[in-house]
Coordinates of N, CA, C and O in Angstrom, one line a residue:
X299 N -0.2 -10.3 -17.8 CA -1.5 -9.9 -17.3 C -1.7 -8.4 -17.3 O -2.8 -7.9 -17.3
X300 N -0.4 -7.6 -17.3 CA -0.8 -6.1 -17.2 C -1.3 -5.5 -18.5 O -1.8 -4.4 -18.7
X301 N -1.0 -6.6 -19.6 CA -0.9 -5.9 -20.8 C -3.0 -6.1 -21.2 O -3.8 -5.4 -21.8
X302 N -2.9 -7.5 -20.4 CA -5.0 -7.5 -20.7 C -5.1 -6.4 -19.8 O -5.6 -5.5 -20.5
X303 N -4.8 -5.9 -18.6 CA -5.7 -4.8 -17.7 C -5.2 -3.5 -18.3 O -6.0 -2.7 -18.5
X304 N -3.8 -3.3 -18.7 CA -4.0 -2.0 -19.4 C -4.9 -2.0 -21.0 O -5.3 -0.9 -21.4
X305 N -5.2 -2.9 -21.7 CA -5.7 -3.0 -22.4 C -7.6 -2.6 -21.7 O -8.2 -1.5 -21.9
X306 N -8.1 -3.4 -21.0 CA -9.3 -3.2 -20.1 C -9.5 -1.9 -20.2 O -10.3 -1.2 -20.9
X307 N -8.4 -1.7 -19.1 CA -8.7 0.2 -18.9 C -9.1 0.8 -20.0 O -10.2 1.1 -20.0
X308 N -8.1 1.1 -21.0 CA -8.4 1.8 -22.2 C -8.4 1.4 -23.5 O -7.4 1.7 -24.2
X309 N -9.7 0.5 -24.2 CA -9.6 -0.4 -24.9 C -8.8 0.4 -26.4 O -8.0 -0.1 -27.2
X310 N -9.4 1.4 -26.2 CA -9.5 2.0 -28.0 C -8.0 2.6 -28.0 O -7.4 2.6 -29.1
X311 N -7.0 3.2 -26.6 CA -6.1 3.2 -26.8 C -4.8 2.4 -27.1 O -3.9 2.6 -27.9
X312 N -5.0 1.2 -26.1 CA -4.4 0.3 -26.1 C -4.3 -1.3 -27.2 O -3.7 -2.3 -27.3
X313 N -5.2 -0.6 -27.9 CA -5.7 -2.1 -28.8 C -4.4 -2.3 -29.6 O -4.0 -3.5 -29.6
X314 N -3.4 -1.0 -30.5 CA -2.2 -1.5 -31.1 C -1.3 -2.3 -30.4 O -0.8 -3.4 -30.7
X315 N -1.0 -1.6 -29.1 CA 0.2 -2.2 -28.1 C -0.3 -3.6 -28.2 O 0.5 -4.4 -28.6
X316 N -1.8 -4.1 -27.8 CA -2.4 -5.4 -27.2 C -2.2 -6.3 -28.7 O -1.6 -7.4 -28.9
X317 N -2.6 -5.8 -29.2 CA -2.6 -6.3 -30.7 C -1.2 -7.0 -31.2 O -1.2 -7.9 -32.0
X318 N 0.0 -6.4 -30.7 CA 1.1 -6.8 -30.6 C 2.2 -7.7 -30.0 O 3.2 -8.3 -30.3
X319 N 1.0 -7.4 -28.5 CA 1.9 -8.3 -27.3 C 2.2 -10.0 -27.1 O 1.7 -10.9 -27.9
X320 N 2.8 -10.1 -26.3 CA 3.3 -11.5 -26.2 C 1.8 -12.3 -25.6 O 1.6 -13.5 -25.8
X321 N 0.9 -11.6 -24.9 CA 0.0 -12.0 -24.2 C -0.8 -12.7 -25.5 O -1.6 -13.5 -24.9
X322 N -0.9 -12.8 -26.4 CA -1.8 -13.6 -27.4 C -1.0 -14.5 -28.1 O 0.2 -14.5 -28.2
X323 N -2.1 -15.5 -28.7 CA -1.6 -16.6 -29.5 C -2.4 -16.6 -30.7 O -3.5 -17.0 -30.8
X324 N -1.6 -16.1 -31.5 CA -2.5 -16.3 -32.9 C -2.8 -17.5 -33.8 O -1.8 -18.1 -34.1
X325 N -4.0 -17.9 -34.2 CA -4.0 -19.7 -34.6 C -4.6 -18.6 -35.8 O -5.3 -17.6 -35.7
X326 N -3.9 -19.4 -37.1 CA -4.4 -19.0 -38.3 C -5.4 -20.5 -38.6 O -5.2 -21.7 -38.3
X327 N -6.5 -19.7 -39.3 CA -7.8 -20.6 -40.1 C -6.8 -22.3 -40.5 O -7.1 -23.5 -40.1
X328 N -5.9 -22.1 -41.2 CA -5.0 -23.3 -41.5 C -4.2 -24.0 -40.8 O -3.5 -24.9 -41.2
X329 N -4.2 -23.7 -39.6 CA -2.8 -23.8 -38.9 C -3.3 -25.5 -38.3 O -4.5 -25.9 -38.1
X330 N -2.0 -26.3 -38.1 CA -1.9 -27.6 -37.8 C -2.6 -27.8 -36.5 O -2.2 -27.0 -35.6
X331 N -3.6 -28.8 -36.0 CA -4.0 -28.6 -34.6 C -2.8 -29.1 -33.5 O -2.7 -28.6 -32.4
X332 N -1.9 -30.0 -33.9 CA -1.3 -30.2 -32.9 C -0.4 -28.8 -32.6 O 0.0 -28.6 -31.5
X333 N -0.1 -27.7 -34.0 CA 0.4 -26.1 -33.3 C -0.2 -25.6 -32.2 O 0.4 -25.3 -31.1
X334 N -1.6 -25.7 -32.6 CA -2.1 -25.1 -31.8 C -2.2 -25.4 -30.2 O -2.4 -24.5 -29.3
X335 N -1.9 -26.7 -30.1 CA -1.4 -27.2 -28.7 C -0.1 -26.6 -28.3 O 0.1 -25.8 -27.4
X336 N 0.7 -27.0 -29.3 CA 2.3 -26.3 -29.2 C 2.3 -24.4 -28.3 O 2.8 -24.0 -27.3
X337 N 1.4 -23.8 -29.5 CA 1.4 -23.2 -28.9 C 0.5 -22.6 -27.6 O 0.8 -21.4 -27.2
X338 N -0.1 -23.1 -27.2 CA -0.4 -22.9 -25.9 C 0.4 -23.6 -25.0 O 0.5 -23.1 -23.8
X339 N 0.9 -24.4 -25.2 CA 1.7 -25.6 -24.0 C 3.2 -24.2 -23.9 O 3.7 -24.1 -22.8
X340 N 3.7 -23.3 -25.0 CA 4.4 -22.3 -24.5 C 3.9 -21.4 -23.6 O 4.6 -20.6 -22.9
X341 N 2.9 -21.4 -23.5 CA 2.2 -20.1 -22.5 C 2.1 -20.8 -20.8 O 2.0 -20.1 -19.8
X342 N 2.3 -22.1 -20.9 CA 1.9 -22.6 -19.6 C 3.4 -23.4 -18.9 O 4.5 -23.7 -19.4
X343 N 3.1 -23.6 -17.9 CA 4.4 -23.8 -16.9 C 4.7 -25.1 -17.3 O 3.7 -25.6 -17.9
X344 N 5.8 -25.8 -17.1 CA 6.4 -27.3 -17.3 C 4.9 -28.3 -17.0 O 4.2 -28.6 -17.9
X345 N 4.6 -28.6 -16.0 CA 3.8 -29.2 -15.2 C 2.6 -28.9 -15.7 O 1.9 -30.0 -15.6
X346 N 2.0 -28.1 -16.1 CA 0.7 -28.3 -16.2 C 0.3 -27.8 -18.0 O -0.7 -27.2 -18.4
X347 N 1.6 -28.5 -18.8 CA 1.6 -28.1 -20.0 C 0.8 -29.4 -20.9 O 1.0 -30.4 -20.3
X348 N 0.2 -29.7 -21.9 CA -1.1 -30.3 -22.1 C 0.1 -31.5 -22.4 O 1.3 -31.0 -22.5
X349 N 0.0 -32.8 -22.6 CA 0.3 -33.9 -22.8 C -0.7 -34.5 -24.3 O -1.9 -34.6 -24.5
X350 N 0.5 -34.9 -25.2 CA -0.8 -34.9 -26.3 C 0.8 -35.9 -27.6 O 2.0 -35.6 -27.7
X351 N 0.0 -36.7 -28.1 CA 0.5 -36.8 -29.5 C -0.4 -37.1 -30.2 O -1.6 -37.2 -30.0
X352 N 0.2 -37.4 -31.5 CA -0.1 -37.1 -33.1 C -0.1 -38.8 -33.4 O 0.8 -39.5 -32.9
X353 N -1.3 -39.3 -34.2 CA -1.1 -40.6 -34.2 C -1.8 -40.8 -35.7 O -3.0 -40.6 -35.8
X354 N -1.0 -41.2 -36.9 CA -1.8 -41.7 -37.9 C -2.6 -42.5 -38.3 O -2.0 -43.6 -38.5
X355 N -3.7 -42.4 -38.6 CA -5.0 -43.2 -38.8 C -5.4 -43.2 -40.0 O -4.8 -42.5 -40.9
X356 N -6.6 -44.0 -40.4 CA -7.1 -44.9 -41.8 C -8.4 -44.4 -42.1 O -9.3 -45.0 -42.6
X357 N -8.3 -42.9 -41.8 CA -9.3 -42.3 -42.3 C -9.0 -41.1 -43.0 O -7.8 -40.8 -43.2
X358 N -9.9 -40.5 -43.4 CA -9.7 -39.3 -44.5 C -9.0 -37.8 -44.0 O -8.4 -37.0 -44.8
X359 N -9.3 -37.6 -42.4 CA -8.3 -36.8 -42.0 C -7.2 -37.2 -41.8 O -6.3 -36.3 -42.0
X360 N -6.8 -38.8 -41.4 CA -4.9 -39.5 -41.3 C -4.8 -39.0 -40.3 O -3.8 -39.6 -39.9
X361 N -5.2 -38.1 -39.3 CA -4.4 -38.4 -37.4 C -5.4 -38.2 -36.9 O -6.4 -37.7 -37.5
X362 N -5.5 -38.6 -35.6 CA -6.0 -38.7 -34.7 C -4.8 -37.8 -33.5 O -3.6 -38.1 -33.4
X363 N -5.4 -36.9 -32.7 CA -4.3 -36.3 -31.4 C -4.8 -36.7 -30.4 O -5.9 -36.2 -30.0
X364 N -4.2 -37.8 -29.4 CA -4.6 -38.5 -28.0 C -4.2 -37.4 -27.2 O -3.0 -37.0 -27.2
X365 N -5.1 -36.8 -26.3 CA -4.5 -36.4 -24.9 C -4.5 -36.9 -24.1 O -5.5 -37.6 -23.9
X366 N -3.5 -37.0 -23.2 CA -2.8 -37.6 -22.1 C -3.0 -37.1 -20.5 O -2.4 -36.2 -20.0
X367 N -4.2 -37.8 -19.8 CA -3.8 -36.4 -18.6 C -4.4 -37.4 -17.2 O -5.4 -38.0 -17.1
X368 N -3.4 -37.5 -16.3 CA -3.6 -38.7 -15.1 C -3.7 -40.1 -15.3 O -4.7 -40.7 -14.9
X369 N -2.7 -40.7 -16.2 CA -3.0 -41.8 -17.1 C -4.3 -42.4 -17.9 O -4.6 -43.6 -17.9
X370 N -5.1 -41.5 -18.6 CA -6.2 -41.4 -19.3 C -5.8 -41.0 -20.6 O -5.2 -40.0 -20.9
X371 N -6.0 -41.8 -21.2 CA -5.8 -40.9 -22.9 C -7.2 -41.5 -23.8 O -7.9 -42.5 -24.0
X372 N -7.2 -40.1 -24.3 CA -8.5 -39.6 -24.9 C -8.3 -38.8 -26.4 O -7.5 -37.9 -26.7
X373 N -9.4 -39.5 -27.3 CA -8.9 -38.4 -28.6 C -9.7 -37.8 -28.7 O -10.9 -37.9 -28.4
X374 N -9.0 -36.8 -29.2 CA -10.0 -35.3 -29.7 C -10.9 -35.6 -30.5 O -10.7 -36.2 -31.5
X375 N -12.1 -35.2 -30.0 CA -13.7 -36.0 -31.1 C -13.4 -35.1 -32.4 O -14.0 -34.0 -32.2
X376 N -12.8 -35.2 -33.5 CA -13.2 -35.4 -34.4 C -14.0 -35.6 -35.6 O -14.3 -36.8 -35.8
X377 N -14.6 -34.5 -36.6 CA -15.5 -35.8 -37.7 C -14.5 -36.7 -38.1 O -13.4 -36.4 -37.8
X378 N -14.9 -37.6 -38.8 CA -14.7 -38.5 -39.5 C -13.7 -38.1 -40.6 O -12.9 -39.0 -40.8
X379 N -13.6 -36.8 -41.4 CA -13.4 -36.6 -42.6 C -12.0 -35.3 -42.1 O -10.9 -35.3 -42.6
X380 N -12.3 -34.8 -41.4 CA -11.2 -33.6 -41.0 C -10.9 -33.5 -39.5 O -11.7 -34.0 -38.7
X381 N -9.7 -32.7 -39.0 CA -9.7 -32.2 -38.1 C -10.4 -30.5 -38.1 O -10.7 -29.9 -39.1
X382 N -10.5 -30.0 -36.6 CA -11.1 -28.5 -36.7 C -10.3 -27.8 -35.6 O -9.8 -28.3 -34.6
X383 N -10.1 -26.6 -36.0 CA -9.5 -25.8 -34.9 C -10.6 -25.6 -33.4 O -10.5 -25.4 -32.2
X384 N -11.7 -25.6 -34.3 CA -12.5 -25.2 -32.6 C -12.9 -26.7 -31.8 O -13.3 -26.5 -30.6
X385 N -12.8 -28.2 -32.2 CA -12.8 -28.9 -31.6 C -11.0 -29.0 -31.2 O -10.7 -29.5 -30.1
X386 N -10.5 -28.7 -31.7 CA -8.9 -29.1 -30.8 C -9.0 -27.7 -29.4 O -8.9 -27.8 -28.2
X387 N -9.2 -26.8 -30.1 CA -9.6 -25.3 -29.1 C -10.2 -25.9 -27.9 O -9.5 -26.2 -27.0
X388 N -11.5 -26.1 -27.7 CA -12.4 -26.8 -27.4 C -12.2 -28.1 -26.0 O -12.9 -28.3 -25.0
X389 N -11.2 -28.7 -26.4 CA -10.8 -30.0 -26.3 C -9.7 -29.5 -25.4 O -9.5 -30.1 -24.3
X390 N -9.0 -28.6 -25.7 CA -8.0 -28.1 -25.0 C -8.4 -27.5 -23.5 O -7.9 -27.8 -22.4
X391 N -9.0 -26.9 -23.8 CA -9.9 -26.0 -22.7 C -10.3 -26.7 -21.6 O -10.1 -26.5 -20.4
X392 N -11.1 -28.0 -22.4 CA -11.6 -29.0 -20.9 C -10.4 -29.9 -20.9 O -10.7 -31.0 -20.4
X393 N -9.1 -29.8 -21.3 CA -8.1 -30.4 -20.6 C -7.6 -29.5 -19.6 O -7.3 -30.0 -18.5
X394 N -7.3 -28.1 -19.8 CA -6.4 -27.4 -18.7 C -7.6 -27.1 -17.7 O -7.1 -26.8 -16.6
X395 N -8.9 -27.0 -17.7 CA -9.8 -26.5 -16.7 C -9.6 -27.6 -15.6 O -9.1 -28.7 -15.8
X396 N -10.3 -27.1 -14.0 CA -10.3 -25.4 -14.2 C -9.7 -24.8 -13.4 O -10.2 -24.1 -12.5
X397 N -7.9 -25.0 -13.8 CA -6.8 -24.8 -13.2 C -6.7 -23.3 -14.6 O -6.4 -22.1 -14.2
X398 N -6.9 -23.5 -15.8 CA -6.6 -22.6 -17.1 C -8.2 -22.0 -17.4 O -9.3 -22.4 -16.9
X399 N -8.0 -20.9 -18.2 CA -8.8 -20.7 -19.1 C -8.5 -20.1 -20.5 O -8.1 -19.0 -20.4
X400 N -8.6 -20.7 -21.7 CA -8.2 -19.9 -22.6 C -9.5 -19.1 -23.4 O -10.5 -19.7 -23.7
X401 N -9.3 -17.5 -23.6 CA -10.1 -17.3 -24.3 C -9.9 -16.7 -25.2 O -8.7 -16.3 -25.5
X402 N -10.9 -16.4 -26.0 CA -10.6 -15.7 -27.8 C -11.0 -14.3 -27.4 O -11.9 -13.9 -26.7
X403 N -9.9 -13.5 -27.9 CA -9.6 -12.1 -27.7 C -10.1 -11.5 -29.1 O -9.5 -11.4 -30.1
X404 N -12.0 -11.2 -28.8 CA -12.7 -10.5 -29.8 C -12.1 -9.9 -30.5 O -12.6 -10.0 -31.6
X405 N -11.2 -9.1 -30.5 CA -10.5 -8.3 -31.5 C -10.5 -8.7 -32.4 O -11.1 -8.1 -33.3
X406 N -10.0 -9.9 -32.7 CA -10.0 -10.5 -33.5 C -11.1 -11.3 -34.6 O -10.8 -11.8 -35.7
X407 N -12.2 -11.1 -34.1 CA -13.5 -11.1 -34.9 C -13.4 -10.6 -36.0 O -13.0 -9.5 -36.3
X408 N -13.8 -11.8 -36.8 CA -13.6 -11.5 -38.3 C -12.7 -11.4 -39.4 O -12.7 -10.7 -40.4
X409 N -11.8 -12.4 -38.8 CA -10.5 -12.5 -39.3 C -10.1 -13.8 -40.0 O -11.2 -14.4 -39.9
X410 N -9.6 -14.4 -40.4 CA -9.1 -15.9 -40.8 C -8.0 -16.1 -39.9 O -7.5 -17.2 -40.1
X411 N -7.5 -15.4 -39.1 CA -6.1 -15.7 -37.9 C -6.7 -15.1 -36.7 O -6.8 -13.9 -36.6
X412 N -7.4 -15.9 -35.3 CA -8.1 -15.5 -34.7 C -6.6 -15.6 -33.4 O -5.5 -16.2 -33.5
X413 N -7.1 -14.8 -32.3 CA -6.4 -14.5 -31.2 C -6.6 -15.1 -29.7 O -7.7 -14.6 -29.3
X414 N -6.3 -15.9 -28.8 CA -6.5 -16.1 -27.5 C -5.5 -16.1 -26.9 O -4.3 -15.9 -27.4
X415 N -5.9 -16.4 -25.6 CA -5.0 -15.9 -24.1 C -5.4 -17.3 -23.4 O -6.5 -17.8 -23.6
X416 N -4.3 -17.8 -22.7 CA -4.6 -18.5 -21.1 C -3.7 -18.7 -20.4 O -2.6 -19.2 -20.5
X417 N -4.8 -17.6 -19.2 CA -4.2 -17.9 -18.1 C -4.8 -18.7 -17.1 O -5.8 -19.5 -17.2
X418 N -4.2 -18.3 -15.9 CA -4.7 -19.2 -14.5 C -6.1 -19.2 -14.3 O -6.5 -18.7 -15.4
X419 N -7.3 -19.6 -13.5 CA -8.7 -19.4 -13.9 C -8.8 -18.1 -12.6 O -9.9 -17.6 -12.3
X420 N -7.9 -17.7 -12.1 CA -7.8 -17.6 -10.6 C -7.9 -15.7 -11.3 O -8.7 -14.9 -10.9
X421 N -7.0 -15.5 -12.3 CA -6.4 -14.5 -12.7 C -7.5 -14.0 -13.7 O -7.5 -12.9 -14.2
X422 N -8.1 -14.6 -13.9 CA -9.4 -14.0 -15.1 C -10.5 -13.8 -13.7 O -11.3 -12.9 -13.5
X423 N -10.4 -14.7 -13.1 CA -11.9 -14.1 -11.9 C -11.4 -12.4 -11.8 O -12.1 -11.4 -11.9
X424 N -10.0 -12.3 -11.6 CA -9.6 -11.0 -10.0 C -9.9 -10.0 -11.7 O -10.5 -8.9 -11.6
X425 N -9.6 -10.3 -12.6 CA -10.2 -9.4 -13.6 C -11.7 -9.0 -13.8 O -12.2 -7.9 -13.9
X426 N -12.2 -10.1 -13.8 CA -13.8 -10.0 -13.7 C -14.4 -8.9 -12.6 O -15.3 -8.1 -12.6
X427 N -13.6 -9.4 -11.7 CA -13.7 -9.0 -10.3 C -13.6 -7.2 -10.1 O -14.2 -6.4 -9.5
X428 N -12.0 -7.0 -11.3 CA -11.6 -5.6 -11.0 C -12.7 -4.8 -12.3 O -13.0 -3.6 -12.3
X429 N -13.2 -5.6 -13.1 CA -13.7 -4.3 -14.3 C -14.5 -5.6 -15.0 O -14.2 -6.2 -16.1
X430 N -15.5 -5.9 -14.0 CA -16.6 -6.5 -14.3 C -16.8 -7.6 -15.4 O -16.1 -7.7 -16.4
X431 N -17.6 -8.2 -14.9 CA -17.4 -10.1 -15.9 C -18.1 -9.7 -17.4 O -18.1 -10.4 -18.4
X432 N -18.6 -8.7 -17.3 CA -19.7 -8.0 -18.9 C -18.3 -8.2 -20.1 O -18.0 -9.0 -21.0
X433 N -17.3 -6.7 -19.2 CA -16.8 -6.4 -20.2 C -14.9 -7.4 -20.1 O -14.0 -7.2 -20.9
X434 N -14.8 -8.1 -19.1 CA -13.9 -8.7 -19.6 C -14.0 -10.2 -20.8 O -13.3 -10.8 -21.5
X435 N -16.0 -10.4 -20.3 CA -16.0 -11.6 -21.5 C -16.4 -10.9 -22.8 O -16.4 -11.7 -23.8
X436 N -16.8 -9.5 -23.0 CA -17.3 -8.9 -24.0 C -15.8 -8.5 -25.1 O -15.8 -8.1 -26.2
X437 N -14.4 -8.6 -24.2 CA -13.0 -8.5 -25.3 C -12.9 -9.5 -25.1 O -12.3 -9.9 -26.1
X438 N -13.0 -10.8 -24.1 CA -12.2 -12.0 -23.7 C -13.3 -13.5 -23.5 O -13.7 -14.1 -22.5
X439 N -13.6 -13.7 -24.6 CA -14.9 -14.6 -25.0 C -14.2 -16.4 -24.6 O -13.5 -17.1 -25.3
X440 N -14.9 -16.8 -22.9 CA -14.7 -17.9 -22.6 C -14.8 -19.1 -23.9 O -15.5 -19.0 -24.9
X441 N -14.0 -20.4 -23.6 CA -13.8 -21.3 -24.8 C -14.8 -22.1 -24.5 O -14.4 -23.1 -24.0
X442 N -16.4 -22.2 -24.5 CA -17.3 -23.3 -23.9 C -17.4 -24.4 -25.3 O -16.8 -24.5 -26.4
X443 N -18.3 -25.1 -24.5 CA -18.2 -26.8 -25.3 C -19.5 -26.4 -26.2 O -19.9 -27.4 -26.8
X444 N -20.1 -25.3 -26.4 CA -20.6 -25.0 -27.6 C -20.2 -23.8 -28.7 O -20.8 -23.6 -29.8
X445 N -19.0 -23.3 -28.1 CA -18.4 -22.5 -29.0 C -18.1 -22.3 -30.4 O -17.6 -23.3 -30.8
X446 N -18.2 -21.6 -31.1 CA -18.0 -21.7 -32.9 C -17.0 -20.1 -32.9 O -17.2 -19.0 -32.4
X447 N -16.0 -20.8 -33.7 CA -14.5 -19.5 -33.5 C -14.1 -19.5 -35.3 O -14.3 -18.6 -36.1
X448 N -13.6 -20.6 -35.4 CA -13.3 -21.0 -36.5 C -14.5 -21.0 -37.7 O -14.5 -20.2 -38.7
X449 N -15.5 -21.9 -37.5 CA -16.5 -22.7 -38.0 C -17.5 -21.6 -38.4 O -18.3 -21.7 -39.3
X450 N -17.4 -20.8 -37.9 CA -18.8 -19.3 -38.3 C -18.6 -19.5 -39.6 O -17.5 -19.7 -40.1
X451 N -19.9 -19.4 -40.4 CA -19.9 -18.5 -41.4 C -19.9 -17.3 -41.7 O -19.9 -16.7 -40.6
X452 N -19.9 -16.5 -42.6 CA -19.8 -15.0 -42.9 C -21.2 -14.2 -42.0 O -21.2 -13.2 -41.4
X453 N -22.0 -15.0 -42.2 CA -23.2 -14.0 -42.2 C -23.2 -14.2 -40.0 O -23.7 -13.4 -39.2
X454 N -22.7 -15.1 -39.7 CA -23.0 -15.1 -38.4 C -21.8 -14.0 -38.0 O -22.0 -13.2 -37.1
X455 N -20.6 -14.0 -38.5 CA -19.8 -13.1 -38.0 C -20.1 -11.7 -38.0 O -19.8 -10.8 -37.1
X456 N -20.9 -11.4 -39.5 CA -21.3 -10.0 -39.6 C -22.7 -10.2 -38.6 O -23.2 -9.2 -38.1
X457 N -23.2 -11.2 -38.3 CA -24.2 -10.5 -37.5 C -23.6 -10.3 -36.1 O -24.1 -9.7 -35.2
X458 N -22.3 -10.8 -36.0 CA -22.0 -11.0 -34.5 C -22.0 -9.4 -34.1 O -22.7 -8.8 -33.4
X459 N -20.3 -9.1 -35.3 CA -19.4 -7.7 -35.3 C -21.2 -6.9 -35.5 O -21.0 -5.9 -34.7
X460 N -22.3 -6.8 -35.9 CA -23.1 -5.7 -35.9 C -23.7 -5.5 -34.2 O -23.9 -4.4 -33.6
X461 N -23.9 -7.1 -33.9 CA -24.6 -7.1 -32.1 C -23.2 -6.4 -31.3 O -23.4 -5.9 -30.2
X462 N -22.2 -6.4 -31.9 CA -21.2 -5.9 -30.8 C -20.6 -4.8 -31.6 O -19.4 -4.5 -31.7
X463 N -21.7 -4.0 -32.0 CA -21.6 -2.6 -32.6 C -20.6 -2.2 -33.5 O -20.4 -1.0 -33.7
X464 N -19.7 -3.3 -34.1 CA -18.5 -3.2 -34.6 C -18.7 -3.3 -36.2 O -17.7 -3.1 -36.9
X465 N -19.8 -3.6 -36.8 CA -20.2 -4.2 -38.2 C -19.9 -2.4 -38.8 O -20.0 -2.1 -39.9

């Protein structure tokens, strides 16, 4: 967590170091969704690490990923034809809430290998709290159930990076 608040403080200095650190999880455009669980389930303690398997099915994506959570299991809604990184993302998010939050570390805008963090929900408030909710969701973009991370096309990303002065 020091490495988001020293990053906070001084974004334009800090962005190599943050860019580097252990504090992110990089999910490339291709990457397997059940990785993507993997890797988040390393960021989180024994106990409250997501419960999830991989199950082959008779459709044109071939798995289905059931999560597991207080004897409920539930599959990740899926189309029909593929899996997505921002529905496993997504999906993940309202499993660990709202003990977790993971979010997408804007830096990473406009990339094919995008970046997030999760931590406690407790530890992103006292952030909010120390250097205001603008600018910690404006580098640290909450995972909501309408989110598009992956799924943008070009023209929404360049309009994004221009609304956030970055185009």
């Amino acid at each position: 967590m020091n490495e988001i608040r020293n990053f906070l403080l001084s974004p334009e200095e800090y962005l190599d170091t943050f860019w580097e650190s252990d504090e992110l999880i990089w999910v490339d455009w291709r990457e397997y969704d059940e990785s993507i669980i993997k890797y988040i389930n390393e960021k989180l303690p024994d106990e409250d690490k997501v419960k999830f398997s991989c199950v082959e099915i008779e459709k044109e994506r071939d798995v289905d990923i059931i999560l597991e959570k207080d004897g409920i299991s539930t599959a990740i809604p899926y189309a029909e034809d593929y899996t997505d990184r921002d529905t496993t993302l997504k999906s993940v998010q309202e499993y660990v809430s709202p003990k977790y939050q993971i979010r997408w570390f804007m830096g990473s805008l406009g990339s094919d290998t995008l970046a997030f963090c999760v931590f406690p929900s407790s530890q992103w408030e006292q952030l909010e709290e120390e250097f205001g909710a603008e600018k910690v969701t404006y580098h640290f973009a909450p995972i909501k159930e309408d989110s598009v991370m992956f799924e943008m096309d070009m023209d929404e990303v360049f309009d994004l990076l221009e609304q956030r002065g970055e185009a």
